[in-house]
Coordinates of C-alpha atoms and ligand atoms in Angstrom, one line a residue:
Chain A
M1 CA 48.4 -0.7 45.9
T2 CA 46.8 1.7 48.5
W3 CA 43.1 2.1 48.8
D4 CA 43.4 5.7 47.9
R5 CA 45.2 4.9 44.7
M6 CA 42.6 2.3 43.9
Q7 CA 39.8 4.8 44.4
E8 CA 41.7 7.3 42.2
L9 CA 41.7 4.8 39.4
M10 CA 38.2 3.4 40.0
W11 CA 36.1 6.5 39.9
P12 CA 36.9 7.6 36.4
A13 CA 36.7 4.0 35.2
T14 CA 33.2 3.6 36.8
W15 CA 32.1 6.8 35.2
E16 CA 33.3 5.5 31.8
T17 CA 31.5 2.3 32.2
L18 CA 28.3 3.9 33.2
R19 CA 28.6 6.4 30.3
M20 CA 29.2 3.6 27.8
V21 CA 26.4 1.4 29.1
G22 CA 24.0 4.4 29.4
L23 CA 24.6 5.7 25.9
A24 CA 24.5 2.2 24.4
G25 CA 21.4 1.4 26.4
L26 CA 19.7 4.5 25.2
A27 CA 20.5 3.6 21.6
T28 CA 19.4 0.0 22.2
L29 CA 16.0 1.2 23.6
L30 CA 15.4 3.6 20.7
V31 CA 16.2 1.1 18.0
G32 CA 15.5 -2.3 19.7
L33 CA 12.0 -1.4 20.9
P34 CA 10.6 -0.5 17.5
L35 CA 12.4 -3.4 16.0
G36 CA 10.9 -5.8 18.5
L37 CA 7.4 -4.3 17.9
L38 CA 7.9 -4.6 14.1
L39 CA 8.8 -8.3 14.6
V40 CA 5.4 -8.8 16.2
L41 CA 3.3 -6.6 14.0
T42 CA 4.7 -8.0 10.7
G43 CA 4.5 -11.6 12.0
K44 CA 1.8 -14.1 11.3
G45 CA -1.7 -12.7 12.2
G46 CA -0.2 -9.3 13.1
P47 CA -1.9 -6.1 11.8
L48 CA 1.0 -5.4 9.5
Q49 CA 1.4 -9.0 8.4
N50 CA 4.2 -9.1 5.8
Q51 CA 6.2 -12.3 5.4
A52 CA 9.0 -10.8 3.5
V53 CA 9.7 -8.0 6.0
S54 CA 9.2 -10.4 8.9
R55 CA 11.6 -12.9 7.5
A56 CA 14.3 -10.3 6.7
L57 CA 14.0 -8.8 10.2
G58 CA 14.2 -12.2 11.7
V59 CA 17.4 -13.1 9.9
I60 CA 19.1 -9.8 10.8
V61 CA 18.2 -10.3 14.4
N62 CA 19.4 -13.9 14.5
V63 CA 22.7 -13.1 12.7
G64 CA 23.3 -10.2 15.1
R65 CA 22.7 -12.4 18.1
S66 CA 24.9 -15.2 16.9
I67 CA 28.1 -13.2 16.3
P68 CA 30.4 -13.4 19.3
F69 CA 30.8 -9.9 20.8
V70 CA 34.6 -9.8 20.5
I71 CA 34.3 -10.5 16.7
L72 CA 31.5 -7.9 16.5
I73 CA 33.8 -5.2 17.9
V74 CA 36.2 -5.7 15.1
A75 CA 33.6 -6.3 12.4
V76 CA 31.8 -3.0 13.0
I77 CA 35.0 -0.9 13.1
P78 CA 34.2 0.8 9.7
F79 CA 30.7 1.6 10.9
T80 CA 32.1 2.8 14.2
K81 CA 34.4 5.2 12.5
L82 CA 31.5 6.5 10.4
V83 CA 29.3 7.1 13.5
A84 CA 32.0 8.2 16.0
G85 CA 33.6 10.7 13.6
G86 CA 36.7 8.9 12.2
T87 CA 37.9 7.1 15.3
S88 CA 37.3 3.6 16.6
L89 CA 38.8 4.3 20.0
G90 CA 37.5 5.9 23.2
W91 CA 34.3 5.3 25.2
Q92 CA 32.1 7.1 22.6
A93 CA 33.4 4.7 19.9
A94 CA 32.9 1.7 22.1
T95 CA 29.2 2.4 22.5
V96 CA 28.7 1.6 18.8
P97 CA 29.6 -2.1 18.9
L98 CA 27.8 -2.3 22.3
A99 CA 24.6 -1.0 20.8
V100 CA 24.9 -3.1 17.7
G101 CA 25.4 -6.1 19.9
A102 CA 22.5 -5.3 22.3
I103 CA 19.9 -4.2 19.8
P104 CA 19.1 -7.7 18.4
F105 CA 19.2 -9.2 21.9
F106 CA 16.8 -6.6 23.2
A107 CA 14.5 -6.7 20.1
R108 CA 14.0 -10.5 20.7
L109 CA 13.1 -9.9 24.3
V110 CA 10.7 -7.1 23.3
E111 CA 9.1 -9.4 20.8
T112 CA 8.6 -12.1 23.4
A113 CA 7.2 -9.6 25.9
V114 CA 4.7 -8.1 23.4
R115 CA 3.6 -11.4 22.1
E116 CA 2.5 -12.3 25.6
V117 CA -0.2 -9.6 25.6
D118 CA -3.5 -11.4 25.6
G119 CA -4.9 -11.6 22.0
G120 CA -8.3 -10.9 23.5
L121 CA -7.2 -7.3 24.3
I122 CA -6.1 -6.7 20.8
E123 CA -9.4 -8.0 19.6
A124 CA -11.3 -5.8 22.0
L125 CA -9.4 -2.7 20.7
K126 CA -10.1 -3.7 17.1
A127 CA -13.8 -4.0 18.0
M128 CA -13.7 -0.5 19.4
G129 CA -12.5 0.7 16.0
A130 CA -8.8 1.2 17.0
G131 CA -6.1 1.2 14.3
T132 CA -2.7 -0.3 14.5
G133 CA -1.0 2.7 16.1
T134 CA -3.7 2.9 18.7
I135 CA -3.4 -0.8 19.5
V136 CA 0.3 -0.4 20.0
R137 CA 0.0 2.7 22.2
K138 CA -3.0 1.7 24.2
T139 CA -2.5 -2.0 24.6
L140 CA 0.7 -3.6 23.5
L141 CA 3.1 -1.2 25.2
P142 CA 1.2 -0.5 28.4
E143 CA 0.2 -4.1 29.0
S144 CA 3.7 -5.5 28.4
L145 CA 5.4 -2.7 30.3
P146 CA 6.5 -4.8 33.3
S147 CA 8.0 -7.4 31.0
L148 CA 9.6 -4.6 28.9
V149 CA 11.2 -3.2 32.0
S150 CA 12.6 -6.6 32.9
A151 CA 13.9 -7.1 29.4
F152 CA 15.6 -3.7 29.5
T153 CA 17.2 -4.5 32.8
T154 CA 18.5 -7.8 31.4
T155 CA 19.9 -5.9 28.4
L156 CA 21.6 -3.3 30.6
I157 CA 23.3 -6.0 32.6
A158 CA 24.4 -7.8 29.5
L159 CA 25.8 -4.5 28.3
I160 CA 27.9 -4.2 31.5
G161 CA 29.4 -7.5 30.6
Y162 CA 30.0 -6.5 27.0
S163 CA 31.5 -3.2 28.1
A164 CA 34.3 -5.0 29.9
M165 CA 35.3 -6.5 26.5
A166 CA 34.8 -3.2 24.7
G167 CA 37.1 -1.7 27.3
T168 CA 40.0 -3.8 26.1
V169 CA 39.9 -2.1 22.7
G170 CA 40.2 1.3 24.1
G171 CA 36.8 2.0 25.5
G172 CA 38.2 2.3 29.0
G173 CA 35.9 1.5 31.9
L174 CA 36.1 -1.0 34.8
G175 CA 36.7 -4.1 32.7
D176 CA 39.7 -2.5 31.0
L177 CA 41.0 -1.4 34.4
A178 CA 40.7 -4.9 35.9
I179 CA 42.6 -6.4 33.0
R180 CA 45.4 -3.7 32.9
Y181 CA 46.1 -3.8 36.6
G182 CA 44.8 -7.1 37.8
Y183 CA 46.0 -9.3 35.0
Q184 CA 48.9 -7.5 33.3
R185 CA 50.4 -6.0 36.5
F186 CA 49.5 -8.8 38.9
E187 CA 47.5 -6.6 41.2
T188 CA 45.1 -9.4 42.1
A189 CA 43.6 -7.7 45.1
F190 CA 42.7 -4.7 42.9
M191 CA 41.2 -6.9 40.3
W192 CA 38.9 -8.5 43.0
V193 CA 37.9 -5.0 44.3
I194 CA 36.8 -4.1 40.7
V195 CA 35.0 -7.4 40.3
A196 CA 33.2 -6.7 43.5
E197 CA 32.2 -3.2 42.3
I198 CA 30.8 -4.7 39.1
V199 CA 28.8 -7.2 41.1
I200 CA 27.4 -4.4 43.2
I201 CA 26.4 -2.3 40.1
V202 CA 24.7 -5.4 38.5
T203 CA 22.9 -6.3 41.7
V204 CA 21.6 -2.8 42.3
L205 CA 20.5 -2.6 38.6
Q206 CA 18.7 -5.9 38.9
L207 CA 17.0 -5.0 42.2
L208 CA 15.9 -1.7 40.8
G209 CA 14.6 -3.3 37.6
D210 CA 12.7 -5.9 39.5
L211 CA 11.2 -3.4 41.8
I212 CA 9.9 -1.2 39.0
A213 CA 8.6 -4.2 37.0
R214 CA 6.9 -5.6 40.1
R215 CA 5.2 -2.3 40.9
L216 CA 4.0 -2.0 37.3
G217 CA 2.9 -5.6 37.1
H218 CA 0.8 -5.6 40.2
R219 CA -1.2 -2.5 39.6
G220 CA -4.1 -3.3 41.7
N221 CA -2.6 -6.3 43.5
Y222 CA 0.2 -4.1 44.8
R223 CA -2.3 -1.6 46.1
S224 CA -4.4 -4.3 47.7
T225 CA -1.3 -5.6 49.5
L226 CA -0.8 -2.2 50.9
S227 CA -4.4 -1.9 51.9
L228 CA -4.1 -5.4 53.5
L229 CA -1.1 -4.2 55.5
R230 CA -3.1 -1.1 56.5
A231 CA -6.1 -3.3 57.5
A232 CA -3.8 -5.5 59.6
K233 CA -2.4 -2.5 61.3
A234 CA -5.8 -1.2 62.0
A235 CA -6.9 -4.6 63.4
K236 CA -3.9 -4.6 65.7
A237 CA -4.6 -1.0 66.8
A238 CA -8.2 -1.7 67.4
P239 CA -7.9 -4.0 70.5
R240 CA -5.5 -1.5 71.9
A241 CA -8.0 1.3 71.4
E242 CA -10.6 -0.8 73.2
K243 CA -8.2 -1.4 76.0
T244 CA -7.5 2.2 76.6
A245 CA -11.3 2.8 76.6
E246 CA -11.5 0.0 79.2
D247 CA -8.7 1.5 81.2
L248 CA -10.4 4.8 81.2
A249 CA -13.7 3.3 82.3
S250 CA -12.0 1.3 85.1
S251 CA -10.1 4.4 86.3
H252 CA -13.4 6.2 86.9
Chain B
M1 CA -30.7 -3.8 12.4
I2 CA -28.3 -6.6 11.6
T3 CA -28.8 -8.6 8.4
T4 CA -26.5 -11.2 7.0
K5 CA -27.0 -12.7 3.6
G6 CA -25.4 -15.9 2.4
L7 CA -22.7 -15.5 5.0
T8 CA -20.1 -18.2 4.5
K9 CA -16.7 -18.6 6.2
V10 CA -14.2 -21.2 5.3
Y11 CA -11.1 -21.6 7.5
R12 CA -8.1 -23.0 5.8
S13 CA -5.9 -24.7 8.3
R14 CA -3.0 -26.9 7.2
G15 CA -4.5 -27.6 3.8
R16 CA -7.8 -28.7 5.3
D17 CA -10.9 -26.6 4.8
V18 CA -13.3 -26.1 7.7
L19 CA -16.7 -24.7 6.8
A20 CA -17.5 -22.7 9.9
L21 CA -20.4 -20.8 8.4
D22 CA -22.5 -22.2 5.6
S23 CA -24.6 -19.5 3.9
V24 CA -26.2 -18.0 7.0
D25 CA -29.1 -15.6 6.6
L26 CA -29.9 -13.9 9.8
H27 CA -32.1 -10.9 10.5
V28 CA -32.0 -9.1 13.9
R29 CA -34.7 -6.5 14.2
E30 CA -34.1 -3.1 15.8
G31 CA -34.5 -3.1 19.6
E32 CA -34.7 -6.8 20.1
V33 CA -32.5 -9.2 22.0
F34 CA -31.6 -12.0 19.7
G35 CA -30.0 -15.2 21.0
V36 CA -27.9 -17.7 19.0
V37 CA -27.6 -21.2 20.5
G38 CA -25.9 -24.3 19.3
T39 CA -23.4 -26.9 20.4
S40 CA -19.7 -26.3 20.6
G41 CA -18.2 -25.8 17.2
A42 CA -21.5 -24.9 15.5
G43 CA -20.0 -21.6 14.3
K44 CA -21.6 -19.2 16.8
S45 CA -18.5 -17.3 17.6
T46 CA -17.5 -17.2 14.0
L47 CA -20.9 -15.7 13.2
I48 CA -20.7 -12.9 15.8
R49 CA -17.1 -12.1 14.8
C50 CA -18.2 -11.8 11.2
V51 CA -20.8 -9.2 12.2
N52 CA -18.2 -6.6 13.1
L53 CA -15.8 -8.1 10.7
L54 CA -13.2 -9.2 13.2
E55 CA -13.4 -12.2 10.9
R56 CA -13.7 -11.5 7.2
P57 CA -16.4 -13.8 5.7
T58 CA -15.4 -15.8 2.7
S59 CA -18.5 -14.7 0.9
G60 CA -21.9 -13.1 1.8
T61 CA -22.8 -9.7 3.1
V62 CA -23.2 -8.1 6.6
T63 CA -25.3 -5.0 7.0
V64 CA -25.5 -3.2 10.4
D65 CA -27.8 -0.2 10.8
G66 CA -28.0 0.2 7.0
V67 CA -24.3 0.1 6.4
E68 CA -23.0 -2.8 4.4
L69 CA -19.8 -3.5 6.4
T70 CA -18.6 -6.2 4.0
A71 CA -18.3 -3.5 1.3
L72 CA -15.9 -1.4 3.4
A73 CA -12.2 -1.6 2.7
G74 CA -9.7 -3.5 4.8
S75 CA -8.3 -7.0 5.5
E76 CA -8.9 -9.3 8.4
Q77 CA -5.8 -8.0 10.1
R78 CA -6.2 -4.3 9.3
A79 CA -9.4 -2.5 9.0
G80 CA -9.9 0.6 6.8
R81 CA -10.9 3.9 8.2
E82 CA -14.6 3.6 7.4
L83 CA -14.8 0.1 8.9
R84 CA -13.1 1.4 12.1
E85 CA -15.6 4.2 12.3
A86 CA -18.5 1.8 11.8
R87 CA -17.1 -0.5 14.6
R88 CA -17.3 2.4 17.0
R89 CA -21.1 2.2 16.7
I90 CA -21.1 -1.5 17.6
G91 CA -20.3 -2.5 21.2
M92 CA -18.9 -5.9 22.0
V93 CA -18.6 -7.8 25.3
F94 CA -16.4 -10.9 25.7
Q95 CA -16.5 -14.1 27.6
H96 CA -13.2 -13.3 29.3
F97 CA -13.9 -9.6 29.7
N98 CA -10.7 -8.4 27.9
L99 CA -10.1 -5.5 30.3
L100 CA -6.7 -3.8 30.3
S101 CA -5.0 -4.7 33.6
S102 CA -2.8 -1.6 33.4
R103 CA -5.8 0.7 33.6
T104 CA -8.3 1.4 36.3
V105 CA -12.0 0.7 35.8
Q106 CA -12.6 4.3 34.9
Q107 CA -9.7 4.3 32.4
N108 CA -10.9 1.1 30.8
V109 CA -14.3 2.7 30.2
E110 CA -12.6 5.8 28.8
L111 CA -10.6 3.8 26.3
P112 CA -13.1 3.8 23.5
L113 CA -13.8 7.5 24.1
E114 CA -10.0 8.1 23.7
I115 CA -10.2 6.3 20.4
I116 CA -13.2 8.4 19.3
G117 CA -11.2 11.5 20.3
L118 CA -13.3 12.9 23.1
D119 CA -11.5 15.4 25.3
R120 CA -10.5 14.5 28.9
H121 CA -13.4 16.4 30.6
D122 CA -16.1 14.7 28.5
R123 CA -14.5 11.3 28.8
R124 CA -14.6 11.6 32.6
R125 CA -18.2 12.7 32.7
K126 CA -19.3 10.0 30.2
A127 CA -17.3 7.2 32.0
A128 CA -18.8 8.2 35.3
E129 CA -22.3 8.1 33.8
L130 CA -21.7 4.7 32.4
L131 CA -20.3 3.2 35.6
D132 CA -23.3 4.6 37.4
L133 CA -25.6 2.9 34.8
V134 CA -24.0 -0.5 35.4
G135 CA -23.9 0.0 39.2
L136 CA -20.2 0.3 39.6
A137 CA -19.8 4.0 40.4
D138 CA -17.9 3.2 43.6
K139 CA -15.3 1.1 41.8
A140 CA -14.1 3.7 39.3
G141 CA -10.6 3.8 40.8
S142 CA -10.1 0.1 41.2
Y143 CA -8.1 -2.1 38.9
P144 CA -9.7 -5.1 37.1
S145 CA -7.7 -7.5 39.3
Q146 CA -9.5 -6.2 42.3
L147 CA -13.0 -7.0 40.9
S148 CA -15.1 -10.1 40.8
G149 CA -16.1 -11.7 37.6
G150 CA -19.5 -10.1 37.5
Q151 CA -18.1 -6.7 38.3
K152 CA -15.5 -7.2 35.5
Q153 CA -18.3 -8.0 33.0
R154 CA -20.2 -4.9 34.1
V155 CA -17.1 -2.8 33.3
G156 CA -16.9 -4.7 30.0
I157 CA -20.5 -3.7 29.3
A158 CA -20.0 -0.1 30.3
R159 CA -17.0 0.0 28.0
A160 CA -19.0 -1.5 25.2
L161 CA -21.6 1.2 25.6
A162 CA -19.2 4.1 25.7
G163 CA -19.5 4.9 22.0
D164 CA -23.3 5.1 22.2
P165 CA -23.7 2.0 20.1
K166 CA -27.0 1.0 18.6
V167 CA -25.9 -2.6 18.6
L168 CA -24.3 -4.7 21.3
L169 CA -22.6 -8.0 20.4
S170 CA -22.0 -10.5 23.2
D171 CA -20.1 -13.8 22.9
E172 CA -20.8 -16.0 25.9
A173 CA -20.7 -12.9 28.2
T174 CA -22.0 -14.9 31.1
S175 CA -20.3 -18.3 30.6
A176 CA -17.5 -17.5 33.0
L177 CA -19.9 -16.5 35.8
D178 CA -21.9 -18.3 38.4
P179 CA -25.7 -18.6 38.0
E180 CA -26.6 -15.7 40.3
T181 CA -24.1 -13.3 38.7
T182 CA -25.3 -14.5 35.3
R183 CA -28.9 -13.5 36.2
S184 CA -27.8 -10.1 37.3
I185 CA -25.8 -9.5 34.1
L186 CA -28.7 -10.7 32.0
K187 CA -31.0 -8.4 33.8
L188 CA -28.6 -5.6 33.1
L189 CA -28.6 -6.4 29.4
R190 CA -32.4 -6.6 29.4
D191 CA -32.6 -3.2 31.1
L192 CA -30.2 -1.6 28.7
N193 CA -32.1 -3.1 25.9
Q194 CA -35.3 -1.5 27.2
Q195 CA -33.9 1.8 28.4
L196 CA -31.6 2.6 25.5
G197 CA -33.4 0.7 22.8
L198 CA -30.2 -1.2 22.3
T199 CA -30.3 -4.1 19.8
V200 CA -28.5 -7.1 21.4
L201 CA -27.1 -10.1 19.5
L202 CA -25.9 -12.6 22.0
I203 CA -24.3 -16.0 21.8
T204 CA -24.8 -18.6 24.4
H205 CA -24.9 -22.3 24.9
E206 CA -27.4 -22.0 27.8
M207 CA -31.1 -22.3 27.1
D208 CA -31.7 -20.4 30.3
V209 CA -30.1 -17.3 28.8
I210 CA -32.5 -17.5 25.8
K211 CA -35.4 -18.1 28.1
S212 CA -34.7 -15.1 30.4
V213 CA -33.7 -12.3 28.0
C214 CA -34.3 -13.1 24.4
D215 CA -37.1 -12.0 22.1
S216 CA -35.9 -14.1 19.2
A217 CA -33.5 -16.9 18.8
A218 CA -31.6 -19.0 16.2
L219 CA -30.3 -22.5 16.5
M220 CA -27.1 -23.3 14.8
R221 CA -25.7 -26.7 13.8
G222 CA -22.7 -27.4 11.6
G223 CA -22.3 -23.8 10.5
K224 CA -26.0 -23.5 9.4
V225 CA -28.9 -21.8 11.1
V226 CA -31.4 -24.6 11.3
E227 CA -34.1 -22.7 13.0
T228 CA -34.9 -19.0 13.7
G229 CA -37.8 -16.9 14.8
Q230 CA -39.4 -15.0 17.6
L231 CA -39.7 -17.1 20.7
T232 CA -43.5 -16.7 20.9
D233 CA -43.8 -18.1 17.4
L234 CA -41.4 -20.9 18.1
L235 CA -43.2 -21.9 21.2
A236 CA -46.5 -22.0 19.3
D237 CA -44.8 -24.4 16.9
G238 CA -44.9 -28.0 18.1
H239 CA -42.0 -28.9 15.8
S240 CA -39.6 -26.3 17.1
R241 CA -36.3 -27.7 18.4
I242 CA -35.7 -24.5 20.3
A243 CA -39.1 -24.6 22.1
R244 CA -38.4 -28.2 23.0
D245 CA -35.0 -27.4 24.5
L246 CA -36.5 -24.4 26.4
F247 CA -39.0 -26.9 28.0
P248 CA -37.3 -30.1 28.8
L249 CA -40.2 -32.1 30.2
G250 CA -38.3 -35.3 31.0
A251 CA -40.1 -38.7 30.8
F252 CA -42.1 -39.7 27.7
G253 CA -44.4 -42.0 29.5
S254 CA -44.8 -45.8 29.5
G255 CA -44.5 -46.1 25.7
A256 CA -47.3 -48.7 25.6
A257 CA -49.2 -48.9 22.3
D258 CA -52.6 -48.3 23.9
R259 CA -51.6 -44.9 25.3
T260 CA -51.5 -41.5 23.8
V261 CA -49.0 -38.9 24.9
L262 CA -50.0 -35.2 24.3
E263 CA -47.9 -32.1 24.7
I264 CA -50.1 -29.1 25.6
T265 CA -48.7 -25.6 25.2
F266 CA -50.4 -22.6 26.5
Q267 CA -49.6 -18.9 26.3
G268 CA -51.0 -15.8 27.9
D269 CA -54.1 -16.4 30.1
A270 CA -55.0 -19.9 28.8
P271 CA -53.8 -21.7 32.0
A272 CA -56.5 -19.8 33.9
Q273 CA -58.9 -22.5 32.9
P274 CA -58.6 -25.8 34.8
F275 CA -58.6 -27.8 31.5
V276 CA -57.2 -31.0 32.9
S277 CA -60.0 -31.6 35.3
Q278 CA -62.6 -30.4 32.8
L279 CA -61.3 -32.9 30.3
A280 CA -61.3 -35.7 32.8
R281 CA -64.8 -34.9 33.9
T282 CA -66.3 -34.4 30.4
Y283 CA -64.9 -37.5 28.9
Q284 CA -64.6 -39.7 32.0
I285 CA -60.9 -40.5 31.3
D286 CA -58.0 -40.9 33.6
I287 CA -55.3 -38.4 32.8
N288 CA -51.7 -39.1 33.8
I289 CA -49.6 -36.0 34.0
L290 CA -46.0 -36.8 33.0
G291 CA -44.5 -33.4 33.4
A292 CA -45.3 -29.7 33.4
A293 CA -43.5 -26.4 33.4
V294 CA -44.6 -22.8 33.5
E295 CA -42.1 -20.1 32.5
T296 CA -41.9 -16.4 31.6
I297 CA -40.4 -16.3 28.1
A298 CA -40.0 -13.0 26.2
G299 CA -42.1 -11.4 28.9
R300 CA -45.0 -13.7 28.4
L301 CA -46.3 -16.5 30.6
V302 CA -45.9 -19.8 28.8
G303 CA -46.6 -23.3 30.0
R304 CA -46.1 -26.7 28.6
M305 CA -47.5 -30.0 29.9
R306 CA -47.1 -33.5 28.9
V307 CA -50.0 -35.8 29.7
E308 CA -50.9 -39.4 28.9
L309 CA -54.4 -40.6 27.9
P310 CA -55.6 -44.2 27.8
G311 CA -56.3 -45.5 24.3
S312 CA -54.6 -45.0 20.9
H313 CA -54.5 -41.7 19.0
T314 CA -57.7 -42.5 17.1
D315 CA -59.5 -43.2 20.3
N316 CA -58.6 -39.7 21.5
V317 CA -59.6 -37.6 18.6
V318 CA -62.5 -36.1 20.4
P319 CA -60.7 -35.1 23.7
I320 CA -57.9 -33.6 21.6
G321 CA -60.4 -31.6 19.6
Y322 CA -61.9 -30.4 22.8
L323 CA -58.5 -29.1 24.1
R324 CA -57.8 -27.3 20.8
Q325 CA -61.1 -25.6 21.1
Q326 CA -60.0 -24.2 24.5
G327 CA -57.3 -22.3 22.6
L328 CA -54.6 -24.7 23.6
Q329 CA -51.9 -26.0 21.3
V330 CA -51.8 -29.7 21.4
D331 CA -49.2 -32.0 19.8
V332 CA -49.4 -35.7 19.8
L333 CA -46.1 -37.3 20.5
D334 CA -44.9 -40.2 18.4
L335 CA -43.2 -42.2 21.1
S336 CA -41.1 -44.3 18.7
N337 CA -38.7 -41.3 18.2
G338 CA -39.8 -38.9 20.9
A339 CA -40.7 -36.2 18.4
A340 CA -44.0 -34.5 18.0
A341 CA -46.1 -36.1 15.3
Ligands
ATP1 N1 -9.2 -19.5 13.4 C1 -9.7 -20.7 13.1 N2 -9.0 -21.5 12.2 C2 -9.5 -22.7 11.8 N3 -10.7 -23.1 12.2 C3 -11.4 -22.4 13.0 C4 -11.0 -21.1 13.5 N4 -11.9 -20.6 14.3 C5 -12.9 -21.5 14.4 N5 -12.6 -22.6 13.6 C6 -13.5 -23.7 13.4 O1 -14.8 -23.2 13.0 C7 -15.8 -24.0 13.6 C8 -16.7 -23.1 14.3 O2 -16.1 -22.5 15.4 P1 -16.7 -21.4 16.4 O3 -15.7 -20.9 17.3 O4 -17.5 -20.4 15.6 O5 -17.7 -22.4 17.2 P2 -18.7 -22.0 18.4 O6 -20.1 -22.3 18.0 O7 -18.4 -20.6 18.9 O8 -18.3 -23.0 19.5 P3 -18.1 -22.8 21.1 O9 -19.5 -23.0 21.7 O10 -17.3 -23.9 21.6 O11 -17.6 -21.5 21.4 C9 -15.1 -25.0 14.5 O12 -15.1 -26.3 13.8 C10 -13.8 -24.5 14.6 O13 -12.9 -25.6 14.8
MG2 MG1 -17.6 -19.7 20.7

């Protein structure tokens, strides 16, 4: 297969994958974030402590996480048809099982991240007269933001993996392409090119996520690193400045 | 300003009951700095957390500034609206500062103002004022991770003052700080108390803290308040545990039966008289000074001295009477258990 032909096939598939993952990621964020928060808030000692709700949510999340994705795709077909308007095929339809699979995964990660917020901060907010909503908005979310960004990055990467499987049931995308050409038509070289592309996408995503998380996490420290660098530069520049002054003096 | 009546708190952990507060009656007067001391596990933190109902007492009442907080609705996890509003009038500072790392110093101080619902402009102005008050105007744009412990606590104090509280609660606010920083934070608390008329209830395990800032104190042990009062009164009371702990004088003397050990306490201008030499001259006795200390407590000069006289207690009735006449407070130590007789 020529490189031109490969590209011709790869671009639309890449676009399909990104669309699937993007849409499913958005749905995961919108549902998984509140779900994860609710797990914390209704948990023991939480401001909305409620054992029944907490247990029920816990079971749903655990069941969701234990079902293998291939089975999930088939299992949610009726629901997929309902959401995607009668069809269970195509990239739009594939986002449904993707989101259903990723939501419990992300919700657990959100729960862990939010639980890590220092209890002392929550107490400080309570002492200021803050209600539950304020505590969530002013402390739990902003303080766990770096971990939440990491959690979302991990989820998006998992979604790329899932999307390869979703592709085989008509979702299209890079995974589907790799299997159709690489496996079924023995275009091994093409398969490896696609694998390389997926690796690049995942790597870029991970680096980007890490960068954002780190920037958010080191508010203060990050700045001080910058100012340290600046100070170091200034220190280096200073002797040179002195030297020019000396040069000037000696030239007189 | 703060009154607790029969405050009792029982923790139920794994089927076992822990009595953390046992019917505590406390009264903190308006405008004073009130210190609570006691060993670890005595219930000090539980007490202060019950004052703003971060902890719901099992029974008893808490009244702050005329409002009975225990009567307001809400559970331990979730406070009702009225209680939340009452809390806005009670500032709290914490041992580990509890500042939000995602916010700058200025934004941290603005946080309670956001909760109150002040607009952006007023928040800015108020936060700048407060940071100026605690001496951190130049750090407004820094993040907590860029501050020293003492600076963090100043931010904590500025934040606690944002809602113009009448009462400030402080649980071991200086325990994570070095002695010098501790002194500067205590001075700040004292200044705020005097300038703003702020009532301060503070928890500490250091007698030095009580000595340097408090007007009144309470000693807790096993969930009970075993002693409470104004420091000047406690110091005048030879039996006071707090006064004794404020003035550790060390050695108790030889312990021989034919000796009498006295503890002499003086307040105000009593030390102006050279009573030791007068006593020695008048009664021709050799006085052995075992220990002495002079301190400023609650703004008054207070001294305590431990001396040893030859002869038994009955032999020394006259010299003791002489000292008491000079306006000094004299306690005869019973050496067998080291307590004042
Ligand atoms: N949440 C809790 N659950 C169960 N027991 C508790 C809880 N909080 C405190 N206690 C118990 O209540 C008692 C009083 O604790 P508290 O924290 O008030 O002591 P403290 O005087 O502040 O001690 P420290 O000087 O060490 O801070 C202790 O025996 C403690 O074990
Ligand atoms: Mg404590």
